[in-house]
XYZ file of C-alpha atoms in Angstrom:
659
model
C 34.476 -94.714 -19.623
C 33.731 -91.201 -20.334
C 31.563 -88.686 -18.244
C 29.241 -85.846 -19.182
C 30.222 -82.685 -17.546
C 28.696 -78.968 -17.665
C 30.740 -75.986 -18.744
C 30.001 -72.444 -19.369
C 30.658 -72.167 -23.080
C 31.759 -68.482 -23.367
C 31.283 -68.358 -26.858
C 27.457 -69.224 -26.498
C 26.964 -67.447 -23.196
C 25.272 -71.177 -22.752
C 25.811 -74.286 -20.241
C 27.606 -77.193 -22.670
C 27.690 -80.648 -21.901
C 30.660 -81.896 -22.468
C 32.696 -85.423 -22.967
C 34.977 -86.040 -20.195
C 37.333 -89.142 -18.425
C 35.992 -90.698 -16.056
C 38.739 -89.202 -13.924
C 37.494 -85.961 -14.656
C 35.471 -85.596 -11.727
C 37.725 -87.083 -8.994
C 40.681 -84.913 -9.928
C 38.558 -82.001 -9.928
C 37.203 -82.801 -6.430
C 40.853 -83.436 -5.107
C 42.243 -80.527 -7.062
C 40.051 -77.889 -5.732
C 39.889 -79.316 -2.658
C 41.002 -77.499 0.683
C 43.082 -80.324 2.510
C 46.833 -78.416 1.556
C 45.152 -75.725 3.757
C 43.816 -77.348 6.403
C 47.314 -79.101 6.648
C 48.821 -75.750 6.975
C 46.740 -74.083 9.715
C 49.298 -74.801 12.274
C 46.468 -73.273 14.772
C 44.167 -76.019 14.027
C 46.273 -78.931 14.106
C 48.226 -77.594 17.291
C 44.775 -77.435 18.904
C 43.934 -80.608 17.971
C 46.870 -82.399 19.241
C 46.421 -80.674 22.604
C 42.837 -82.045 22.665
C 43.806 -85.598 22.008
C 46.657 -85.843 24.456
C 44.651 -84.692 27.217
C 41.431 -86.920 26.388
C 43.965 -89.913 25.885
C 45.325 -89.089 29.352
C 42.137 -89.156 30.877
C 40.705 -92.384 29.702
C 44.269 -93.776 30.461
C 43.916 -92.472 34.213
C 40.560 -94.551 34.694
C 42.639 -97.375 33.509
C 40.785 -98.025 30.282
C 42.015 -98.850 27.105
C 42.030 -95.576 24.647
C 39.496 -97.128 21.515
C 39.343 -94.006 19.303
C 36.935 -93.459 16.385
C 38.117 -90.600 13.907
C 35.250 -89.638 11.622
C 36.600 -88.037 8.707
C 40.152 -88.760 9.026
C 41.018 -86.956 5.493
C 44.570 -87.770 6.041
C 44.558 -90.003 8.612
C 46.517 -86.756 10.684
C 44.114 -87.091 13.785
C 44.444 -90.672 14.132
C 48.322 -90.454 14.027
C 47.978 -87.706 16.534
C 45.751 -90.196 18.721
C 48.111 -93.381 18.600
C 51.672 -90.490 19.104
C 49.795 -89.618 21.973
C 49.073 -93.239 23.652
C 45.990 -94.461 21.977
C 45.713 -98.300 21.582
C 43.901 -98.463 18.519
C 42.202 -95.726 16.388
C 39.419 -96.860 13.866
C 40.031 -94.016 10.883
C 36.300 -93.570 9.393
C 36.683 -91.663 5.596
C 33.781 -91.736 2.860
C 35.937 -90.051 -0.348
C 37.597 -93.155 -1.292
C 40.615 -91.198 -3.017
C 41.182 -89.771 0.376
C 40.731 -92.710 2.437
C 43.293 -94.620 -0.478
C 45.789 -91.651 0.512
C 45.246 -91.812 4.437
C 46.165 -95.687 4.226
C 48.893 -94.931 2.291
C 50.077 -91.861 4.860
C 49.131 -93.733 7.999
C 51.993 -96.707 6.363
C 54.254 -94.299 5.269
C 54.885 -93.383 8.873
C 54.504 -96.925 10.371
C 50.893 -96.957 11.998
C 49.288 -99.698 10.105
C 48.857 -102.015 12.918
C 47.387 -99.387 15.165
C 44.890 -97.582 12.579
C 42.434 -98.998 10.578
C 40.879 -96.867 7.929
C 37.528 -97.736 7.133
C 36.151 -96.270 3.929
C 32.376 -95.739 4.458
C 30.428 -92.859 5.537
C 30.131 -92.824 9.532
C 26.115 -94.009 9.465
C 27.084 -96.962 7.733
C 29.607 -98.526 9.844
C 28.973 -101.344 11.750
C 30.263 -102.491 14.905
C 30.723 -106.018 16.452
C 32.941 -109.290 15.690
C 32.430 -109.163 11.977
C 31.924 -105.364 11.920
C 34.204 -102.538 10.851
C 34.941 -101.702 14.337
C 34.978 -104.848 16.635
C 34.015 -102.495 20.014
C 32.726 -99.134 20.890
C 35.298 -96.352 20.994
C 35.657 -94.267 24.029
C 37.460 -91.553 22.110
C 35.215 -89.511 19.943
C 37.699 -87.544 17.276
C 35.935 -85.438 14.498
C 36.556 -82.493 11.804
C 33.039 -82.581 10.422
C 32.912 -78.671 10.398
C 32.499 -76.072 7.899
C 31.774 -72.269 8.251
C 28.882 -72.661 9.357
C 29.471 -75.602 11.816
C 26.716 -77.544 11.071
C 26.480 -77.511 7.360
C 28.737 -80.818 6.472
C 26.183 -82.554 8.488
C 28.063 -82.704 11.765
C 24.579 -82.700 13.980
C 23.170 -86.194 12.270
C 26.867 -87.607 12.308
C 26.938 -86.769 15.871
C 23.983 -88.137 16.338
C 24.549 -91.424 14.775
C 27.804 -92.347 16.801
C 26.471 -91.843 19.880
C 23.815 -94.036 19.421
C 25.567 -96.708 17.545
C 29.792 -96.203 17.372
C 30.661 -94.638 20.992
C 30.349 -95.265 24.496
C 28.524 -93.874 27.102
C 30.451 -90.877 28.673
C 33.181 -91.172 25.753
C 35.853 -88.099 25.495
C 34.948 -86.204 22.467
C 38.024 -83.730 20.673
C 36.672 -81.050 20.236
C 34.278 -81.490 22.803
C 31.901 -78.524 22.338
C 31.432 -76.115 20.075
C 29.987 -72.571 20.705
C 28.306 -70.111 17.912
C 28.253 -66.362 18.676
C 26.483 -63.170 16.949
C 26.637 -60.142 16.514
C 24.043 -57.973 15.042
C 24.777 -54.890 13.127
C 24.043 -52.068 10.710
C 26.249 -52.349 7.669
C 25.393 -50.170 4.509
C 27.781 -52.464 2.519
C 26.732 -55.942 3.782
C 23.179 -54.903 3.609
C 23.840 -54.181 0.039
C 24.228 -57.704 -1.062
C 21.102 -58.332 0.471
C 18.554 -55.965 -1.038
C 18.042 -54.115 -3.972
C 18.475 -50.125 -3.026
C 16.645 -47.189 -4.945
C 18.866 -45.339 -6.969
C 18.722 -42.180 -8.369
C 19.100 -41.501 -12.213
C 19.207 -37.994 -13.489
C 17.159 -36.682 -10.454
C 14.578 -39.244 -10.595
C 14.559 -42.013 -8.351
C 14.029 -45.703 -9.216
C 12.496 -48.180 -6.634
C 13.020 -51.713 -6.467
C 9.317 -53.731 -7.061
C 7.564 -54.291 -3.643
C 7.750 -57.854 -4.639
C 12.062 -57.634 -4.501
C 12.074 -55.214 -1.349
C 9.354 -56.975 0.782
C 11.288 -60.603 0.239
C 13.076 -61.991 2.703
C 15.745 -63.291 0.335
C 17.622 -66.513 0.564
C 18.295 -67.807 3.772
C 21.308 -69.749 2.642
C 24.827 -68.218 4.782
C 27.248 -65.882 3.337
C 30.337 -67.192 4.335
C 33.345 -64.646 3.291
C 36.773 -63.706 5.252
C 35.442 -61.239 7.794
C 38.674 -60.145 8.720
C 38.840 -58.312 5.397
C 35.909 -56.079 6.435
C 36.965 -53.369 8.446
C 35.229 -52.450 11.397
C 34.219 -49.142 10.310
C 32.121 -50.666 7.483
C 29.292 -51.626 10.543
C 28.050 -50.310 13.357
C 27.445 -52.747 16.470
C 23.980 -52.317 17.373
C 24.637 -54.986 20.157
C 27.129 -57.186 22.192
C 28.783 -60.377 20.818
C 26.162 -63.036 22.332
C 26.606 -66.509 22.702
C 23.337 -68.125 21.139
C 24.274 -71.639 22.107
C 26.644 -74.308 22.505
C 27.003 -78.484 21.624
C 28.344 -80.282 23.868
C 30.138 -83.233 21.574
C 30.813 -85.843 24.730
C 26.791 -86.268 24.978
C 24.192 -87.527 23.044
C 23.453 -84.541 20.225
C 20.312 -84.126 18.477
C 19.755 -83.319 15.213
C 16.149 -81.997 15.445
C 15.243 -78.358 14.672
C 15.980 -75.938 17.312
C 15.919 -72.264 18.349
C 18.145 -70.330 20.964
C 17.543 -66.418 21.610
C 20.325 -63.910 23.286
C 18.207 -60.651 25.082
C 20.314 -57.239 25.224
C 19.329 -53.398 24.902
C 20.263 -52.227 21.589
C 24.176 -50.136 22.201
C 23.238 -47.369 19.483
C 20.348 -46.736 17.550
C 20.276 -47.577 13.645
C 19.193 -49.926 10.885
C 19.119 -53.673 12.163
C 20.481 -55.053 9.110
C 23.146 -58.077 9.270
C 24.580 -60.298 11.427
C 27.699 -61.367 11.463
C 28.558 -64.726 13.113
C 31.469 -67.273 13.861
C 32.185 -69.778 16.308
C 35.076 -71.773 18.127
C 35.712 -74.972 19.588
C 36.759 -76.364 23.269
C 39.101 -79.378 22.534
C 38.804 -80.063 26.183
C 36.213 -79.909 28.980
C 37.909 -77.468 30.785
C 37.865 -74.775 27.925
C 41.570 -74.016 28.174
C 42.316 -75.120 24.347
C 40.430 -73.176 21.916
C 40.336 -72.866 18.618
C 38.682 -69.947 17.498
C 37.117 -68.467 14.031
C 36.759 -65.082 15.236
C 38.134 -62.453 12.645
C 41.292 -60.973 13.399
C 40.140 -57.722 14.118
C 38.887 -59.513 17.363
C 42.558 -60.055 18.649
C 45.004 -57.585 19.562
C 47.732 -59.759 17.839
C 47.033 -61.654 14.248
C 45.514 -65.214 14.593
C 45.914 -68.117 12.393
C 45.014 -67.680 8.811
C 42.495 -70.316 7.125
C 39.959 -70.663 4.342
C 38.279 -73.813 4.813
C 36.873 -71.810 8.408
C 35.719 -68.398 7.386
C 33.324 -66.314 9.233
C 29.536 -66.005 8.491
C 27.210 -62.946 7.418
C 23.332 -63.212 7.828
C 20.928 -61.092 6.440
C 17.634 -60.455 8.695
C 14.524 -61.166 6.393
C 13.524 -57.377 6.817
C 15.420 -54.418 8.072
C 14.437 -52.609 11.287
C 15.039 -49.536 12.606
C 15.693 -49.671 16.535
C 16.596 -46.970 19.351
C 19.230 -47.293 21.849
C 18.709 -48.857 24.901
C 15.897 -50.482 23.156
C 15.432 -54.203 24.723
C 16.124 -56.639 21.827
C 15.829 -60.422 21.331
C 18.417 -61.709 18.893
C 17.148 -65.587 17.888
C 19.359 -68.476 15.855
C 16.932 -70.993 14.344
C 18.808 -74.262 13.053
C 17.887 -77.381 11.278
C 20.192 -79.922 10.819
C 22.242 -78.495 7.916
C 21.852 -74.537 8.228
C 21.028 -71.328 10.723
C 19.131 -68.321 9.972
C 18.029 -65.240 12.378
C 15.738 -63.406 13.111
C 14.718 -60.640 15.500
C 11.769 -60.497 17.672
C 9.810 -59.712 20.804
C 10.810 -62.305 23.744
C 8.240 -65.074 23.913
C 7.479 -64.857 20.176
C 7.508 -68.287 18.306
C 11.050 -67.924 15.837
C 9.920 -67.677 11.766
C 10.436 -70.750 9.885
C 13.300 -70.603 7.567
C 12.911 -67.665 5.224
C 12.983 -68.475 1.494
C 12.870 -66.500 -1.492
C 9.837 -64.990 -3.382
C 10.472 -62.671 -5.947
C 13.148 -65.026 -7.934
C 15.894 -62.020 -7.581
C 17.508 -63.719 -4.712
C 17.544 -67.260 -6.649
C 18.639 -65.612 -9.534
C 21.374 -62.941 -9.056
C 24.415 -63.365 -6.319
C 25.421 -61.595 -2.908
C 28.027 -59.831 -4.580
C 25.857 -59.333 -8.014
C 23.005 -57.164 -5.500
C 26.354 -55.494 -4.565
C 27.629 -54.533 -8.036
C 23.778 -53.672 -8.614
C 23.989 -50.846 -5.673
C 27.106 -49.465 -6.105
C 26.022 -45.771 -6.920
C 29.824 -44.876 -8.253
C 29.526 -47.675 -11.001
C 25.710 -46.764 -11.346
C 27.160 -43.200 -12.067
C 29.682 -44.348 -14.394
C 27.445 -46.019 -16.467
C 24.727 -43.465 -16.471
C 27.127 -40.659 -17.463
C 28.567 -42.824 -20.336
C 24.756 -43.393 -21.365
C 24.113 -39.787 -21.286
C 25.921 -39.120 -23.925
C 24.761 -41.498 -26.015
C 20.944 -42.056 -25.762
C 18.848 -40.084 -27.618
C 15.091 -39.474 -27.622
C 15.285 -41.495 -30.922
C 17.573 -43.983 -30.038
C 17.022 -47.541 -30.325
C 18.699 -49.175 -27.658
C 19.115 -52.963 -26.917
C 21.016 -54.282 -23.780
C 22.527 -57.510 -23.333
C 23.554 -58.637 -19.848
C 22.051 -60.715 -17.125
C 19.504 -58.850 -14.769
C 20.893 -55.960 -15.812
C 19.365 -52.146 -15.096
C 21.248 -50.078 -18.144
C 17.912 -50.256 -20.215
C 15.884 -48.907 -17.580
C 18.145 -46.158 -16.981
C 18.747 -45.425 -21.109
C 15.124 -45.155 -21.075
C 14.984 -43.042 -18.018
C 18.117 -40.818 -19.879
C 15.215 -40.116 -22.931
C 15.492 -42.853 -25.499
C 11.969 -44.085 -26.573
C 12.680 -47.296 -27.446
C 15.019 -49.455 -25.035
C 14.862 -53.243 -25.592
C 16.170 -56.103 -22.669
C 17.551 -59.692 -24.430
C 17.140 -62.651 -21.562
C 11.839 -45.765 -25.237
C 7.893 -44.988 -26.806
C 8.199 -48.373 -25.518
C 10.510 -50.321 -22.919
C 10.368 -54.559 -23.520
C 12.042 -57.342 -22.369
C 12.667 -60.089 -24.842
C 13.081 -63.527 -23.722
C 14.886 -64.694 -26.626
C 19.026 -65.086 -27.621
C 20.786 -62.313 -29.974
C 21.277 -64.558 -32.446
C 17.316 -65.409 -32.297
C 16.541 -61.724 -32.447
C 14.471 -60.570 -35.752
C 13.682 -57.301 -37.167
C 10.278 -58.224 -36.557
C 11.453 -58.291 -32.799
C 12.815 -55.021 -33.003
C 9.325 -53.186 -35.551
C 11.126 -53.162 -38.344
C 13.588 -50.481 -36.877
C 17.649 -50.770 -36.295
C 19.762 -50.725 -32.967
C 21.300 -47.448 -33.106
C 23.124 -48.278 -29.111
C 24.172 -51.912 -27.818
C 24.661 -51.522 -24.109
C 25.982 -54.010 -21.771
C 28.024 -53.981 -18.868
C 28.532 -57.204 -19.152
C 27.219 -59.434 -16.906
C 26.493 -62.848 -17.477
C 25.664 -65.408 -14.649
C 27.542 -68.422 -16.744
C 30.885 -66.340 -16.557
C 33.189 -67.902 -14.037
C 36.512 -66.070 -15.281
C 36.524 -62.697 -15.903
C 37.332 -62.983 -19.597
C 34.056 -65.192 -20.335
C 31.918 -61.502 -20.204
C 33.431 -61.687 -23.869
C 30.114 -63.024 -24.788
C 29.159 -59.718 -25.379
C 31.095 -59.526 -28.130
C 29.797 -62.558 -29.483
C 26.209 -61.075 -29.020
C 27.036 -58.296 -30.629
C 28.307 -59.946 -33.689
C 25.458 -61.875 -33.972
C 23.253 -58.775 -33.997
C 25.438 -56.799 -36.723
C 22.601 -57.149 -39.072
C 20.181 -55.323 -36.867
C 22.543 -52.329 -36.424
C 22.605 -48.934 -37.880
C 25.818 -48.453 -39.828
C 27.044 -45.591 -37.203
C 25.538 -47.527 -34.292
C 26.866 -46.954 -30.475
C 28.714 -50.205 -28.547
C 28.999 -49.565 -24.800
C 31.425 -50.709 -23.570
C 33.457 -50.075 -27.112
C 36.189 -52.396 -25.977
C 37.784 -54.775 -23.150
C 41.139 -54.970 -21.967
C 42.423 -58.206 -20.053
C 45.230 -57.295 -17.492
C 47.625 -59.138 -15.225
C 49.959 -58.203 -12.317
C 52.670 -60.516 -10.692
C 51.645 -60.897 -6.823
C 52.756 -61.918 -3.470
C 49.954 -63.794 -1.562
C 49.790 -62.931 2.106
C 48.360 -66.166 2.740
C 46.141 -67.748 -0.543
C 49.356 -69.538 -1.890
C 48.009 -72.195 0.775
C 45.383 -73.656 -0.915
C 48.302 -74.570 -3.349
C 51.096 -75.400 -1.124
C 52.731 -79.015 -0.679
C 52.670 -79.725 2.927
C 55.375 -82.134 3.485
C 55.704 -82.642 6.847
C 52.749 -82.040 9.172
C 53.288 -81.808 12.912
C 55.873 -84.301 12.412
C 54.317 -86.562 10.046
C 54.624 -87.363 6.816
C 51.555 -86.242 4.158
C 53.995 -86.651 1.237
C 51.308 -89.207 -0.397
C 48.583 -86.272 -0.012
C 50.950 -83.626 -1.767
C 51.412 -86.438 -4.793
C 47.863 -86.830 -4.919
C 47.226 -83.119 -4.856
C 50.012 -82.486 -7.669
C 48.641 -85.224 -9.525
C 44.824 -83.591 -9.654
C 46.231 -80.547 -10.491
C 48.509 -81.383 -13.100
C 45.174 -83.432 -15.048
C 44.204 -79.591 -15.887
C 43.908 -77.250 -12.905
C 47.646 -76.329 -12.854
C 47.236 -74.741 -16.821
C 44.437 -72.782 -15.885
C 43.093 -69.901 -13.957
C 40.910 -70.091 -10.917
C 38.708 -67.699 -9.786
C 38.692 -66.069 -6.733
C 37.776 -62.933 -5.151
C 40.821 -61.312 -3.955
C 39.694 -58.548 -2.041
C 39.371 -61.259 0.386
C 43.085 -62.054 0.220
C 46.001 -59.477 0.363
C 48.154 -59.235 -1.829
C 51.312 -57.368 -2.959
C 51.889 -56.494 -6.589
C 56.035 -57.494 -7.757
C 55.569 -55.658 -10.886
C 53.788 -53.518 -12.369
C 50.085 -54.195 -13.912
C 50.010 -54.282 -17.843
C 47.057 -54.309 -20.093
C 47.822 -57.188 -22.005
C 45.226 -57.497 -24.893
C 42.492 -55.869 -25.876
C 39.017 -56.399 -27.488
C 37.640 -54.282 -29.874
C 33.622 -54.335 -29.926
C 33.577 -52.162 -32.497
C 34.315 -54.994 -34.825
C 32.768 -58.374 -35.487
C 34.665 -61.657 -33.138
C 37.423 -62.006 -35.712
C 37.999 -66.138 -37.508
C 41.521 -66.247 -36.447
C 42.873 -66.703 -33.103
C 44.473 -63.198 -30.988
C 48.015 -63.714 -29.357
C 49.835 -61.618 -27.644
C 53.179 -62.291 -25.725
C 55.710 -59.915 -23.785
C 57.493 -59.735 -20.641
C 57.085 -58.279 -17.017
C 59.928 -57.103 -15.097
C 59.859 -57.410 -11.459
C 60.374 -54.254 -9.576
C 59.478 -55.501 -5.851
C 61.130 -57.844 -3.310
C 59.282 -60.496 -1.859
C 58.122 -64.402 -3.076
C 55.596 -64.445 -6.354
C 52.855 -67.156 -6.208
C 51.755 -66.316 -9.522
C 49.426 -63.730 -11.925
C 46.089 -61.734 -10.803
C 44.145 -61.285 -13.862
C 41.119 -59.246 -14.306
C 39.095 -57.367 -16.989
C 38.352 -53.367 -17.757
C 35.713 -51.922 -20.008
C 35.950 -48.930 -22.019
C 32.537 -47.550 -21.786
C 33.634 -44.424 -24.354
C 36.725 -42.350 -24.618
C 36.793 -40.897 -21.221
C 34.817 -43.656 -18.920
C 36.377 -46.565 -18.107
C 35.100 -49.712 -15.712
C 37.553 -52.130 -13.672
C 36.477 -55.820 -12.377
C 39.665 -55.871 -11.323
C 42.239 -53.124 -9.375
C 39.892 -50.499 -8.061
C 42.849 -47.637 -7.857
C 46.743 -47.651 -8.522
C 48.965 -50.058 -6.887
C 50.714 -48.228 -4.364
C 54.545 -47.911 -3.829
C 54.490 -50.651 -1.777
C 52.579 -52.683 -3.566
C 49.399 -52.895 -1.913
C 46.213 -53.887 -4.681
C 42.679 -52.820 -3.826
C 40.160 -55.030 -5.752
C 36.708 -54.794 -6.847
C 34.427 -55.822 -4.309
C 31.791 -57.227 -6.990
C 33.509 -59.227 -9.072
C 35.868 -62.548 -8.848
C 39.543 -62.134 -10.529
C 41.316 -64.881 -12.086
C 44.741 -66.054 -10.423
C 47.044 -68.670 -12.285
C 49.162 -70.046 -9.402
C 52.876 -71.106 -10.493
C 53.948 -74.306 -8.997
C 57.025 -73.153 -7.401
C 57.224 -69.604 -5.503
C 59.639 -67.414 -7.176
C 62.307 -64.879 -4.960
C 62.133 -61.828 -6.926
C 64.998 -59.260 -5.863
C 62.729 -56.152 -7.188
C 65.843 -55.063 -9.313
C 64.106 -55.707 -12.562
C 66.993 -58.469 -13.376
C 63.594 -60.848 -13.440
C 60.743 -61.011 -15.015
C 57.200 -62.985 -15.912
C 57.238 -64.164 -19.623
C 53.392 -64.565 -21.096
C 51.674 -65.377 -23.848
C 48.021 -65.576 -24.285
C 46.168 -66.977 -26.844
C 42.004 -65.886 -27.268
C 40.655 -68.967 -29.591
C 37.188 -67.392 -31.415
C 35.735 -70.571 -31.905
C 35.515 -71.389 -28.002
C 35.833 -67.953 -26.923
C 38.226 -68.615 -24.536
C 41.934 -67.426 -23.586
C 44.695 -70.253 -23.427
C 47.636 -68.525 -21.319
C 51.476 -69.695 -20.504
C 53.910 -68.167 -17.990
C 57.359 -68.561 -16.941
C 59.980 -66.849 -14.902
C 63.309 -66.004 -15.695
C 66.115 -63.881 -14.600
C 68.414 -62.055 -17.248
């Protein structure tokens, strides 16, 4: 049986529906899961084990048999911890069938099959009774139903149902409670991800439309590795506030609620952004705590994790506050999401914000940041200034780009935007453009960032090249193409932590989880292990073990060739370390003097430190096994790249060998 899957086509810029085997979705789900990351999270695992031991001991101290309900069991790890701690029986619920099958094998391999029952259902479908999934209600509730926002995976409805139907009154719960914290800050960097800012072009100020600047934006959380945002990048306007707690040992409600915290402003500034995270107490006394706080809140580095990060929320409107002013920060939530507001005490909290200008639905957070990047804007403006003339006929090819606006402001009397005397937006594809659309004129300047919303990997923006080729009949003989070329670059890297998302675990807290490793590797081998994946590397520190290298150049002054473009070579290791894979990115040559990088933003330091663009994701090709580099140049990464014009994609292969 076959299934249809949507996939971005770099050659057409469209979302194509392609036929895949029925196993495709299954393997994608497993390959891109966070299971390996969770198993490598020793701090999380250790705290859960401590909390489970304490809960089992409290129930035994009451003279009761310990019956555990483990919702979202995953590998069965927490259930095995419970049995090891002395639980009499565990019901382990897992809705995802491949994961439930893996849990069954793991439980059996570790010798717990007589004490743990795997139930492949959603917890709200589990029944209790002589003929039910559970013989009796549990007196210990163990769960791991949380995401970065705490409640985004449906934790509240699941707890609500469990207390009503699956556990005893007064049960022990691990974790026992969760607490959400928030801090009001001013941050130019973070706020640039929320609203389009005024910008200046040749002394003229360009203001965003009121519909955009007054829009509350999308309410969805922005989850990031906040540890990688330096405290110098924001100004706290208030203290870290405890917003609300949820006691999981008691009945939980999923009904909408609001909670407020009042405080005097610590300093004057613009209230723009709320930084938020949570922690979980594994026991009633709060002596076993697992915290999601960013690393800069601790004197010593804490455990790294990617399955739980930190949250950034944007206030519906920016507000100026004065030092000492009494403020009230309110968090509201429904059963799946949170949103924040700043308002006077006693005033009813606002409804969940929603975008009414459409921009927040079309542009991602990082796209807003890219459009607001002044240095980047000036690079494009300088390049445009050198080619735009009063009689230029400019056509812009990019999604939601401001370059045609800049070109018009710089003097072009005829500017058109695909997706000036006149400025015209043409809502058609490049291959549909005709001379009639251009009023009989030809294009003298073709511009693009390039940026396309369908691009997943860096080289998918080569769609610009295909657009340039489709428009060749409408270009003047000496038409300027900006950018004039693109270059694919690579560097072999050692990741500080990101390697954990791909590394096998073997044993976890003394339990053999080998079947999980095998399942993940099988799914990776289905396709993912032969492909790159997009990652925002500014969030994931890494160290270069080779020099960066430009490996392929694409000449936009020429049409897309009919034959594949191939290149191969080797890159010697020049630094000692453990190589986990290769980072890849694109650089665009706007003209002879100006280049814009979508990857490294400055030269690699002598120690190998890398600084990456905040706006675009880079490609990461993980090696199946890490390679230990001595840094003496005797070992190297051999690479082979093939650009396939028919599909607009790049096939690649890497091997590591010593001389």
